[in-house]
mmCIF file of C-alpha atoms in Angstrom:
data_model
loop_
_atom_site.group_PDB
_atom_site.id
_atom_site.type_symbol
_atom_site.label_atom_id
_atom_site.label_comp_id
_atom_site.label_asym_id
_atom_site.label_seq_id
_atom_site.Cartn_x
_atom_site.Cartn_y
_atom_site.Cartn_z
ATOM 1 C CA MET A 1 -10.259 1.511 8.678
ATOM 2 C CA PRO A 2 -13.025 -0.053 6.352
ATOM 3 C CA SER A 3 -10.736 -3.312 5.801
ATOM 4 C CA ILE A 4 -11.444 -6.521 3.887
ATOM 5 C CA THR A 5 -12.954 -8.034 7.143
ATOM 6 C CA THR A 6 -14.502 -5.112 8.558
ATOM 7 C CA LEU A 7 -16.679 -3.219 5.688
ATOM 8 C CA LYS A 8 -19.632 -5.062 4.425
ATOM 9 C CA VAL A 9 -21.829 -1.972 3.683
ATOM 10 C CA SER A 10 -24.816 -2.708 1.602
ATOM 11 C CA ALA A 11 -23.118 -5.409 -0.373
ATOM 12 C CA VAL A 12 -25.854 -5.901 -2.867
ATOM 13 C CA ALA A 13 -27.510 -2.219 -2.898
ATOM 14 C CA GLY A 14 -26.164 0.245 -5.303
ATOM 15 C CA ILE A 15 -23.797 -1.946 -7.285
ATOM 16 C CA LEU A 16 -21.763 -0.111 -9.812
ATOM 17 C CA ALA A 17 -20.117 -3.118 -11.726
ATOM 18 C CA GLY A 18 -18.863 -6.617 -11.089
ATOM 19 C CA PHE A 19 -15.648 -7.044 -13.432
ATOM 20 C CA THR A 20 -15.257 -10.970 -12.653
ATOM 21 C CA PHE A 21 -14.438 -12.024 -16.317
ATOM 22 C CA SER A 22 -10.854 -13.263 -17.368
ATOM 23 C CA GLN A 23 -8.438 -10.446 -18.404
ATOM 24 C CA THR A 24 -4.743 -10.715 -19.595
ATOM 25 C CA THR A 25 -2.246 -9.469 -17.419
ATOM 26 C CA PRO A 26 1.286 -8.155 -17.876
ATOM 27 C CA VAL A 27 2.084 -8.953 -14.301
ATOM 28 C CA VAL A 28 4.162 -12.152 -13.177
ATOM 29 C CA GLN A 29 4.680 -11.504 -9.613
ATOM 30 C CA LEU A 30 3.588 -8.844 -6.926
ATOM 31 C CA GLN A 31 6.631 -7.620 -4.870
ATOM 32 C CA ASN A 32 6.218 -5.053 -2.199
ATOM 33 C CA LEU A 33 4.073 -2.397 -0.799
ATOM 34 C CA ALA A 34 6.506 0.597 -0.233
ATOM 35 C CA HIS A 35 6.723 3.928 0.867
ATOM 36 C CA THR A 36 9.539 6.444 1.090
ATOM 37 C CA THR A 37 11.001 7.617 4.419
ATOM 38 C CA GLU A 38 12.600 10.944 5.744
ATOM 39 C CA THR A 39 15.183 8.628 7.255
ATOM 40 C CA LEU A 40 15.491 4.741 8.119
ATOM 41 C CA GLU A 41 16.912 5.675 11.123
ATOM 42 C CA LYS A 42 13.224 6.251 12.448
ATOM 43 C CA SER A 43 11.226 3.950 10.396
ATOM 44 C CA VAL A 44 13.111 0.595 10.380
ATOM 45 C CA PRO A 45 13.135 0.444 14.125
ATOM 46 C CA PHE A 46 9.556 1.034 13.910
ATOM 47 C CA TYR A 47 8.459 -1.391 11.567
ATOM 48 C CA ARG A 48 11.068 -4.174 12.964
ATOM 49 C CA ASP A 49 11.043 -3.556 16.579
ATOM 50 C CA VAL A 50 7.732 -2.095 17.434
ATOM 51 C CA LEU A 51 5.375 -4.094 15.000
ATOM 52 C CA GLY A 52 7.650 -6.978 14.684
ATOM 53 C CA LEU A 53 8.107 -7.337 10.833
ATOM 54 C CA PRO A 54 11.280 -9.673 10.085
ATOM 55 C CA VAL A 55 14.103 -7.571 7.780
ATOM 56 C CA ASN A 56 14.847 -9.537 4.722
ATOM 57 C CA GLY A 57 18.516 -11.062 4.725
ATOM 58 C CA THR A 58 20.803 -10.987 7.726
ATOM 59 C CA ARG A 59 22.445 -7.434 7.267
ATOM 60 C CA ASP A 60 21.264 -4.815 9.315
ATOM 61 C CA PRO A 61 19.619 -2.209 6.965
ATOM 62 C CA LEU A 62 20.894 0.577 9.047
ATOM 63 C CA ALA A 63 24.559 -0.417 8.331
ATOM 64 C CA GLN A 64 24.259 0.398 4.803
ATOM 65 C CA GLN A 65 25.606 3.725 3.619
ATOM 66 C CA PRO A 66 23.491 5.912 0.946
ATOM 67 C CA GLN A 67 24.487 4.983 -2.588
ATOM 68 C CA LYS A 68 24.748 7.649 -5.358
ATOM 69 C CA LEU A 69 22.276 6.642 -8.061
ATOM 70 C CA ASP A 70 23.737 6.521 -11.502
ATOM 71 C CA GLU A 71 22.415 8.038 -14.628
ATOM 72 C CA ASP A 72 19.973 5.388 -15.402
ATOM 73 C CA MET A 73 18.739 5.053 -11.864
ATOM 74 C CA SER A 74 18.471 8.767 -11.760
ATOM 75 C CA LYS A 75 16.087 8.869 -14.704
ATOM 76 C CA PHE A 76 13.931 5.456 -13.441
ATOM 77 C CA THR A 77 13.095 7.419 -10.152
ATOM 78 C CA ALA A 78 13.123 10.950 -11.710
ATOM 79 C CA THR A 79 15.437 12.158 -8.880
ATOM 80 C CA LYS A 80 18.518 13.809 -10.788
ATOM 81 C CA GLY A 81 21.477 12.132 -8.963
ATOM 82 C CA MET A 82 20.236 11.658 -5.596
ATOM 83 C CA SER A 83 21.726 9.047 -3.296
ATOM 84 C CA PHE A 84 19.418 6.311 -2.159
ATOM 85 C CA ARG A 85 19.264 3.017 0.244
ATOM 86 C CA ALA A 86 16.496 0.957 1.364
ATOM 87 C CA ALA A 87 15.101 -1.582 3.938
ATOM 88 C CA THR A 88 12.987 -4.658 2.876
ATOM 89 C CA PHE A 89 10.584 -6.855 5.117
ATOM 90 C CA ARG A 90 9.025 -10.250 5.090
ATOM 91 C CA ILE A 91 5.391 -10.198 5.849
ATOM 92 C CA PRO A 92 4.361 -13.700 7.170
ATOM 93 C CA ASN A 93 1.722 -15.440 5.374
ATOM 94 C CA ALA A 94 1.310 -12.346 2.880
ATOM 95 C CA ALA A 95 1.569 -12.532 -0.865
ATOM 96 C CA PHE A 96 3.934 -9.423 -0.882
ATOM 97 C CA GLY A 97 6.640 -7.646 0.983
ATOM 98 C CA PHE A 98 7.082 -4.255 2.792
ATOM 99 C CA GLU A 99 9.761 -2.093 1.723
ATOM 100 C CA LEU A 100 11.122 1.603 3.028
ATOM 101 C CA THR A 101 13.298 3.626 0.835
ATOM 102 C CA GLU A 102 15.190 6.804 1.466
ATOM 103 C CA PHE A 103 16.400 9.403 -0.800
ATOM 104 C CA THR A 104 19.082 12.151 0.154
ATOM 105 C CA GLY A 105 21.081 14.505 -1.578
ATOM 106 C CA GLY A 106 18.402 16.559 -3.443
ATOM 107 C CA PRO A 107 15.015 18.262 -2.664
ATOM 108 C CA ARG A 108 12.323 16.416 -1.111
ATOM 109 C CA LYS A 109 8.736 17.309 -0.244
ATOM 110 C CA PRO A 110 7.312 15.370 2.513
ATOM 111 C CA VAL A 111 3.594 14.292 2.170
ATOM 112 C CA ARG A 112 1.515 13.580 5.015
ATOM 113 C CA PRO A 113 -2.147 12.686 3.239
ATOM 114 C CA ASN A 114 -5.477 12.186 5.408
ATOM 115 C CA ILE A 115 -6.779 8.531 5.251
ATOM 116 C CA GLN A 116 -9.400 9.839 2.750
ATOM 117 C CA ASP A 117 -6.953 11.638 0.655
ATOM 118 C CA ILE A 118 -6.839 10.386 -3.180
ATOM 119 C CA GLY A 119 -3.569 8.190 -3.618
ATOM 120 C CA ALA A 120 -3.054 7.378 0.049
ATOM 121 C CA ALA A 121 -2.151 3.911 0.878
ATOM 122 C CA THR A 122 -2.807 1.722 4.199
ATOM 123 C CA LEU A 123 -0.724 -1.345 5.354
ATOM 124 C CA VAL A 124 -3.197 -3.554 7.139
ATOM 125 C CA LEU A 125 -1.220 -6.266 9.523
ATOM 126 C CA GLN A 126 -3.025 -9.147 11.233
ATOM 127 C CA VAL A 127 -1.498 -9.727 14.629
ATOM 128 C CA ARG A 128 -1.989 -12.508 17.207
ATOM 129 C CA ASP A 129 -2.127 -9.915 20.223
ATOM 130 C CA ILE A 130 -3.402 -6.418 19.367
ATOM 131 C CA GLU A 131 -3.088 -5.074 22.833
ATOM 132 C CA ASN A 132 0.603 -6.091 23.166
ATOM 133 C CA VAL A 133 1.615 -4.260 19.803
ATOM 134 C CA LEU A 134 -0.354 -1.591 20.480
ATOM 135 C CA ALA A 135 1.231 -0.988 23.875
ATOM 136 C CA LYS A 136 4.866 -0.798 22.010
ATOM 137 C CA VAL A 137 3.146 1.444 19.483
ATOM 138 C CA LYS A 138 1.967 3.887 22.141
ATOM 139 C CA ALA A 139 5.376 3.710 23.849
ATOM 140 C CA ALA A 140 7.154 4.621 20.521
ATOM 141 C CA GLY A 141 4.815 7.707 20.207
ATOM 142 C CA ALA A 142 2.934 6.797 17.282
ATOM 143 C CA PRO A 143 0.106 8.831 16.692
ATOM 144 C CA VAL A 144 -3.165 6.893 17.098
ATOM 145 C CA VAL A 145 -5.926 7.645 14.328
ATOM 146 C CA THR A 146 -8.610 5.784 15.964
ATOM 147 C CA ILE A 147 -10.974 8.075 18.060
ATOM 148 C CA GLY A 148 -10.502 7.090 21.723
ATOM 149 C CA GLY A 149 -6.953 5.454 21.154
ATOM 150 C CA ALA A 150 -8.250 1.873 21.897
ATOM 151 C CA PRO A 151 -9.088 -1.005 19.392
ATOM 152 C CA LEU A 152 -12.501 -1.655 18.112
ATOM 153 C CA ASN A 153 -14.720 -4.188 17.242
ATOM 154 C CA PRO A 154 -16.618 -2.978 14.039
ATOM 155 C CA THR A 155 -18.816 -6.084 13.348
ATOM 156 C CA GLY A 156 -22.031 -5.391 15.783
ATOM 157 C CA ASN A 157 -21.511 -8.609 17.193
ATOM 158 C CA PRO A 158 -20.798 -8.825 20.881
ATOM 159 C CA ASN A 159 -19.498 -12.524 20.381
ATOM 160 C CA SER A 160 -16.714 -11.502 17.862
ATOM 161 C CA LYS A 161 -13.274 -11.000 18.879
ATOM 162 C CA LEU A 162 -12.202 -9.026 15.892
ATOM 163 C CA ARG A 163 -10.517 -5.797 16.974
ATOM 164 C CA GLU A 164 -8.657 -2.945 14.879
ATOM 165 C CA ILE A 165 -7.228 0.244 15.322
ATOM 166 C CA VAL A 166 -5.448 2.400 13.168
ATOM 167 C CA VAL A 167 -1.965 4.247 13.749
ATOM 168 C CA ARG A 168 0.412 6.235 11.556
ATOM 169 C CA ASP A 169 4.049 5.577 11.083
ATOM 170 C CA PRO A 170 7.114 8.265 11.811
ATOM 171 C CA ASP A 171 6.314 9.150 8.254
ATOM 172 C CA GLY A 172 2.678 9.331 8.706
ATOM 173 C CA PHE A 173 2.158 6.221 6.624
ATOM 174 C CA PHE A 174 -1.003 4.621 7.713
ATOM 175 C CA VAL A 175 -1.051 1.112 9.347
ATOM 176 C CA GLU A 176 -4.148 -0.843 10.544
ATOM 177 C CA LEU A 177 -3.406 -3.433 13.007
ATOM 178 C CA GLN A 178 -6.231 -6.110 13.134
ATOM 179 C CA GLN A 179 -6.872 -8.980 15.317
ATOM 180 C CA PRO A 180 -8.759 -11.402 13.460
ATOM 181 C CA ASP A 181 -11.346 -13.714 14.740
ATOM 182 C CA PRO A 182 -10.792 -16.620 14.214
ATOM 183 C CA VAL A 183 -7.014 -16.663 14.216
ATOM 184 C CA PRO A 184 -5.797 -18.595 10.899
ATOM 185 C CA ALA A 185 -5.336 -22.191 11.865
ATOM 186 C CA ASN A 186 -1.921 -22.270 9.757
ATOM 187 C CA ALA A 187 -0.625 -19.114 11.260
ATOM 188 C CA SER A 188 2.451 -19.027 13.746
ATOM 189 C CA GLY A 189 4.043 -16.211 15.309
ATOM 190 C CA ASP A 190 3.198 -12.799 16.337
ATOM 191 C CA ILE A 191 2.103 -11.440 12.598
ATOM 192 C CA LEU A 192 -0.458 -13.381 10.901
ATOM 193 C CA GLY A 193 -0.699 -12.126 7.572
ATOM 194 C CA ALA A 194 -1.434 -8.691 5.571
ATOM 195 C CA SER A 195 -3.492 -6.819 3.183
ATOM 196 C CA VAL A 196 -3.304 -3.447 1.149
ATOM 197 C CA ILE A 197 -5.906 -0.433 0.998
ATOM 198 C CA PHE A 198 -5.772 2.251 -1.734
ATOM 199 C CA SER A 199 -8.187 5.589 -1.302
ATOM 200 C CA ILE A 200 -9.173 6.345 -4.621
ATOM 201 C CA GLU A 201 -11.336 9.135 -6.440
ATOM 202 C CA ASP A 202 -13.812 7.234 -8.247
ATOM 203 C CA SER A 203 -14.765 3.624 -7.960
ATOM 204 C CA ALA A 204 -16.122 3.171 -11.491
ATOM 205 C CA LYS A 205 -13.103 4.841 -13.192
ATOM 206 C CA THR A 206 -10.524 3.235 -10.812
ATOM 207 C CA VAL A 207 -11.959 -0.552 -11.425
ATOM 208 C CA ALA A 208 -12.219 0.258 -15.061
ATOM 209 C CA PHE A 209 -8.475 1.298 -15.386
ATOM 210 C CA LEU A 210 -6.869 -1.415 -13.345
ATOM 211 C CA ARG A 211 -9.073 -3.997 -15.522
ATOM 212 C CA ASP A 212 -7.585 -2.421 -18.541
ATOM 213 C CA ALA A 213 -4.081 -1.566 -17.405
ATOM 214 C CA MET A 214 -3.453 -5.277 -15.830
ATOM 215 C CA GLY A 215 -6.513 -7.411 -15.929
ATOM 216 C CA PHE A 216 -7.579 -6.466 -12.282
ATOM 217 C CA SER A 217 -10.695 -8.490 -11.589
ATOM 218 C CA ALA A 218 -13.001 -6.968 -9.094
ATOM 219 C CA ARG A 219 -16.044 -7.896 -7.123
ATOM 220 C CA PRO A 220 -19.169 -5.852 -7.131
ATOM 221 C CA THR A 221 -18.858 -2.280 -5.657
ATOM 222 C CA GLY A 222 -21.249 -1.405 -2.875
ATOM 223 C CA ALA A 223 -23.443 1.898 -2.408
ATOM 224 C CA LEU A 224 -22.060 4.667 -0.313
ATOM 225 C CA GLY A 225 -22.590 4.097 3.140
ATOM 226 C CA THR A 226 -21.595 4.573 7.006
ATOM 227 C CA ASN A 227 -20.906 2.716 10.164
ATOM 228 C CA GLU A 228 -20.505 4.652 13.382
ATOM 229 C CA VAL A 229 -17.940 2.362 14.568
ATOM 230 C CA VAL A 230 -15.670 2.269 11.881
ATOM 231 C CA ALA A 231 -16.099 5.848 11.317
ATOM 232 C CA LYS A 232 -14.266 6.090 14.815
ATOM 233 C CA LEU A 233 -11.686 3.514 13.887
ATOM 234 C CA ILE A 234 -10.437 5.742 10.565
ATOM 235 C CA GLY A 235 -11.329 9.079 12.642
ATOM 236 C CA LEU A 236 -13.885 10.506 10.251
ATOM 237 C CA PRO A 237 -17.324 11.029 11.878
ATOM 238 C CA GLU A 238 -19.833 12.001 9.487
ATOM 239 C CA SER A 239 -18.219 10.222 6.697
ATOM 240 C CA LYS A 240 -19.435 7.758 3.914
ATOM 241 C CA TRP A 241 -17.450 5.478 1.831
ATOM 242 C CA ARG A 242 -17.783 2.523 -0.616
ATOM 243 C CA ILE A 243 -15.442 -0.269 -0.995
ATOM 244 C CA THR A 244 -14.275 -2.645 -3.670
ATOM 245 C CA HIS A 245 -12.360 -5.736 -3.458
ATOM 246 C CA GLY A 246 -10.396 -7.432 -6.347
ATOM 247 C CA SER A 247 -7.377 -9.035 -7.503
ATOM 248 C CA ILE A 248 -4.992 -9.229 -10.432
ATOM 249 C CA PRO A 249 -4.892 -12.663 -12.170
ATOM 250 C CA ASP A 250 -2.580 -15.481 -10.916
ATOM 251 C CA THR A 251 -2.040 -13.906 -7.920
ATOM 252 C CA THR A 252 -3.813 -13.871 -4.262
ATOM 253 C CA LEU A 253 -3.592 -10.487 -2.756
ATOM 254 C CA ASP A 254 -6.804 -9.010 -2.359
ATOM 255 C CA PHE A 255 -6.683 -5.236 -2.673
ATOM 256 C CA GLY A 256 -9.237 -2.832 -0.927
ATOM 257 C CA LEU A 257 -10.344 0.235 -2.931
ATOM 258 C CA ILE A 258 -11.928 2.874 -0.965
ATOM 259 C CA GLU A 259 -13.903 5.977 -2.292
ATOM 260 C CA TYR A 260 -15.076 8.297 0.281
ATOM 261 C CA ALA A 261 -17.464 10.732 0.457
ATOM 262 C CA GLY A 262 -18.884 13.442 2.926
ATOM 263 C CA VAL A 263 -15.154 14.620 3.755
ATOM 264 C CA LYS A 264 -12.891 16.954 2.121
ATOM 265 C CA ARG A 265 -10.175 15.110 -0.075
ATOM 266 C CA ALA A 266 -6.974 15.984 -1.721
ATOM 267 C CA LYS A 267 -4.934 14.366 -4.401
ATOM 268 C CA VAL A 268 -1.708 13.058 -3.426
ATOM 269 C CA ALA A 269 0.698 12.998 -6.438
ATOM 270 C CA ALA A 270 4.326 12.742 -4.792
ATOM 271 C CA GLY A 271 7.589 12.039 -6.186
ATOM 272 C CA ALA A 272 9.402 8.932 -5.594
ATOM 273 C CA GLU A 273 11.815 10.744 -3.218
ATOM 274 C CA ASP A 274 9.051 12.648 -1.239
ATOM 275 C CA PRO A 275 8.739 11.051 2.250
ATOM 276 C CA GLY A 276 5.319 9.516 2.965
ATOM 277 C CA SER A 277 5.172 8.776 -0.782
ATOM 278 C CA PRO A 278 3.604 5.195 -1.277
ATOM 279 C CA ALA A 279 4.069 2.891 -4.341
ATOM 280 C CA PHE A 280 3.352 -0.870 -5.276
ATOM 281 C CA THR A 281 5.932 -2.764 -6.727
ATOM 282 C CA MET A 282 5.466 -5.879 -9.206
ATOM 283 C CA VAL A 283 7.112 -7.901 -11.707
ATOM 284 C CA VAL A 284 6.037 -7.847 -15.477
ATOM 285 C CA ARG A 285 6.911 -10.237 -18.263
ATOM 286 C CA ASP A 286 7.594 -7.325 -20.787
ATOM 287 C CA VAL A 287 8.017 -3.764 -19.348
ATOM 288 C CA ASN A 288 7.766 -2.086 -22.792
ATOM 289 C CA ALA A 289 4.504 -3.843 -23.405
ATOM 290 C CA ALA A 290 3.225 -3.125 -19.917
ATOM 291 C CA VAL A 291 3.968 0.379 -19.827
ATOM 292 C CA ASP A 292 1.956 0.764 -23.427
ATOM 293 C CA GLN A 293 -0.851 -0.967 -21.792
ATOM 294 C CA TRP A 294 -0.932 1.537 -18.686
ATOM 295 C CA THR A 295 -0.798 4.248 -20.899
ATOM 296 C CA LYS A 296 -3.619 3.108 -23.207
ATOM 297 C CA ALA A 297 -5.759 2.452 -20.332
ATOM 298 C CA GLY A 298 -5.213 5.976 -19.128
ATOM 299 C CA GLY A 299 -2.110 5.917 -16.907
ATOM 300 C CA THR A 300 1.039 7.850 -16.755
ATOM 301 C CA VAL A 301 4.778 7.508 -16.823
ATOM 302 C CA ALA A 302 6.686 9.016 -14.053
ATOM 303 C CA THR A 303 10.191 7.930 -14.823
ATOM 304 C CA THR A 304 12.333 10.840 -16.653
ATOM 305 C CA GLY A 305 11.733 10.636 -20.503
ATOM 306 C CA GLY A 306 8.261 8.600 -20.412
ATOM 307 C CA LYS A 307 9.582 5.332 -20.759
ATOM 308 C CA ALA A 308 11.100 2.187 -18.959
ATOM 309 C CA ILE A 309 14.979 2.055 -18.332
ATOM 310 C CA VAL A 310 16.211 -1.269 -19.861
ATOM 311 C CA ARG A 311 19.711 -2.238 -19.204
ATOM 312 C CA ALA A 312 22.031 -4.420 -21.705
ATOM 313 C CA ASN A 313 21.108 -7.621 -19.379
ATOM 314 C CA GLY A 314 17.452 -7.144 -20.148
ATOM 315 C CA ALA A 315 16.647 -5.969 -16.479
ATOM 316 C CA GLY A 316 13.987 -2.931 -16.433
ATOM 317 C CA ASN A 317 12.284 -0.448 -14.160
ATOM 318 C CA VAL A 318 9.702 2.124 -14.689
ATOM 319 C CA PHE A 319 7.562 4.141 -12.489
ATOM 320 C CA VAL A 320 4.063 4.846 -13.516
ATOM 321 C CA ARG A 321 1.061 6.498 -12.076
ATOM 322 C CA ASP A 322 -2.639 5.420 -12.121
ATOM 323 C CA VAL A 323 -5.556 7.288 -12.343
ATOM 324 C CA ASN A 324 -5.560 8.422 -8.889
ATOM 325 C CA GLY A 325 -1.984 9.838 -8.995
ATOM 326 C CA MET A 326 -0.427 6.951 -6.867
ATOM 327 C CA LEU A 327 2.945 5.567 -8.113
ATOM 328 C CA TRP A 328 3.471 1.876 -9.286
ATOM 329 C CA GLU A 329 7.022 0.302 -10.132
ATOM 330 C CA LEU A 330 6.814 -2.215 -12.953
ATOM 331 C CA ILE A 331 9.977 -4.441 -12.880
ATOM 332 C CA GLN A 332 11.714 -6.839 -15.805
ATOM 333 C CA ARG A 333 13.889 -9.265 -14.928
ATOM 334 C CA ALA A 334 17.400 -9.842 -16.356
ATOM 335 C CA ALA A 335 17.051 -12.008 -19.272
ATOM 336 C CA ARG A 336 18.470 -15.638 -18.278
#
């Protein structure tokens, strides 16, 4: 899809705004891009064995049994007493990790958004050998989004070795595989890095919200444009888009925000328990202050009761939604 290295459509034409000034942020640390699964039994092998992401820790995540959520965790996740388990992965050379969650013992509504749908997310993985990874993906039966089913070079430069392809995991979550050119000098192993892309409703509205909610600093947004090769990459002929890149102060992850046009779009606003639902998790200094800043910016609280769950030791969690309906988890660490 139009990723950090592939889409540079009209960088100076039609600039909406360049929010490059300093903003305060409640964020201490980025944590994980997450999404809810139907079952870890299918999703963990895809990321661990097919894509090659290393699991955090030494314990097999599939060996753990689902644990009944207590009252606080039920309120935090708005799931009313369901059971839960998770698997987390380390992404080499990335400023964030990846997490798969599984809720059972209650109603769930699987979501399978299109790539252009508002609130959809994509994990972009840089890989050393895209053909090798793609062969494993196809052997696993994972759907390929890219028209033609083969990696594409979206640069227009015949001398470039950059190649990309978009696939779906067992829950329909989007993964873009990207073989960079050149390979980063300090990279080792098969996974070279990662980034995150969110599909949004309106660029100006989203940038303004993220700026006010967490100090997000965005580079200029380009005008709506198209690219025949990239349109094939994302499986959306005739589509147009514009992309904004930016980051949260004191962090290094470059978020990609894409607004699509010329295609039908639906809004994804699933619950934390719903398979296919994405979320981004991050640590904040003061969870109550962060929620206050978030809601004043125009976001909402998804946690039952409309406020963070803070325990006796000071640890706290809350699920909030941005203006695109996507979930973010704000985490407060226990007091020392």
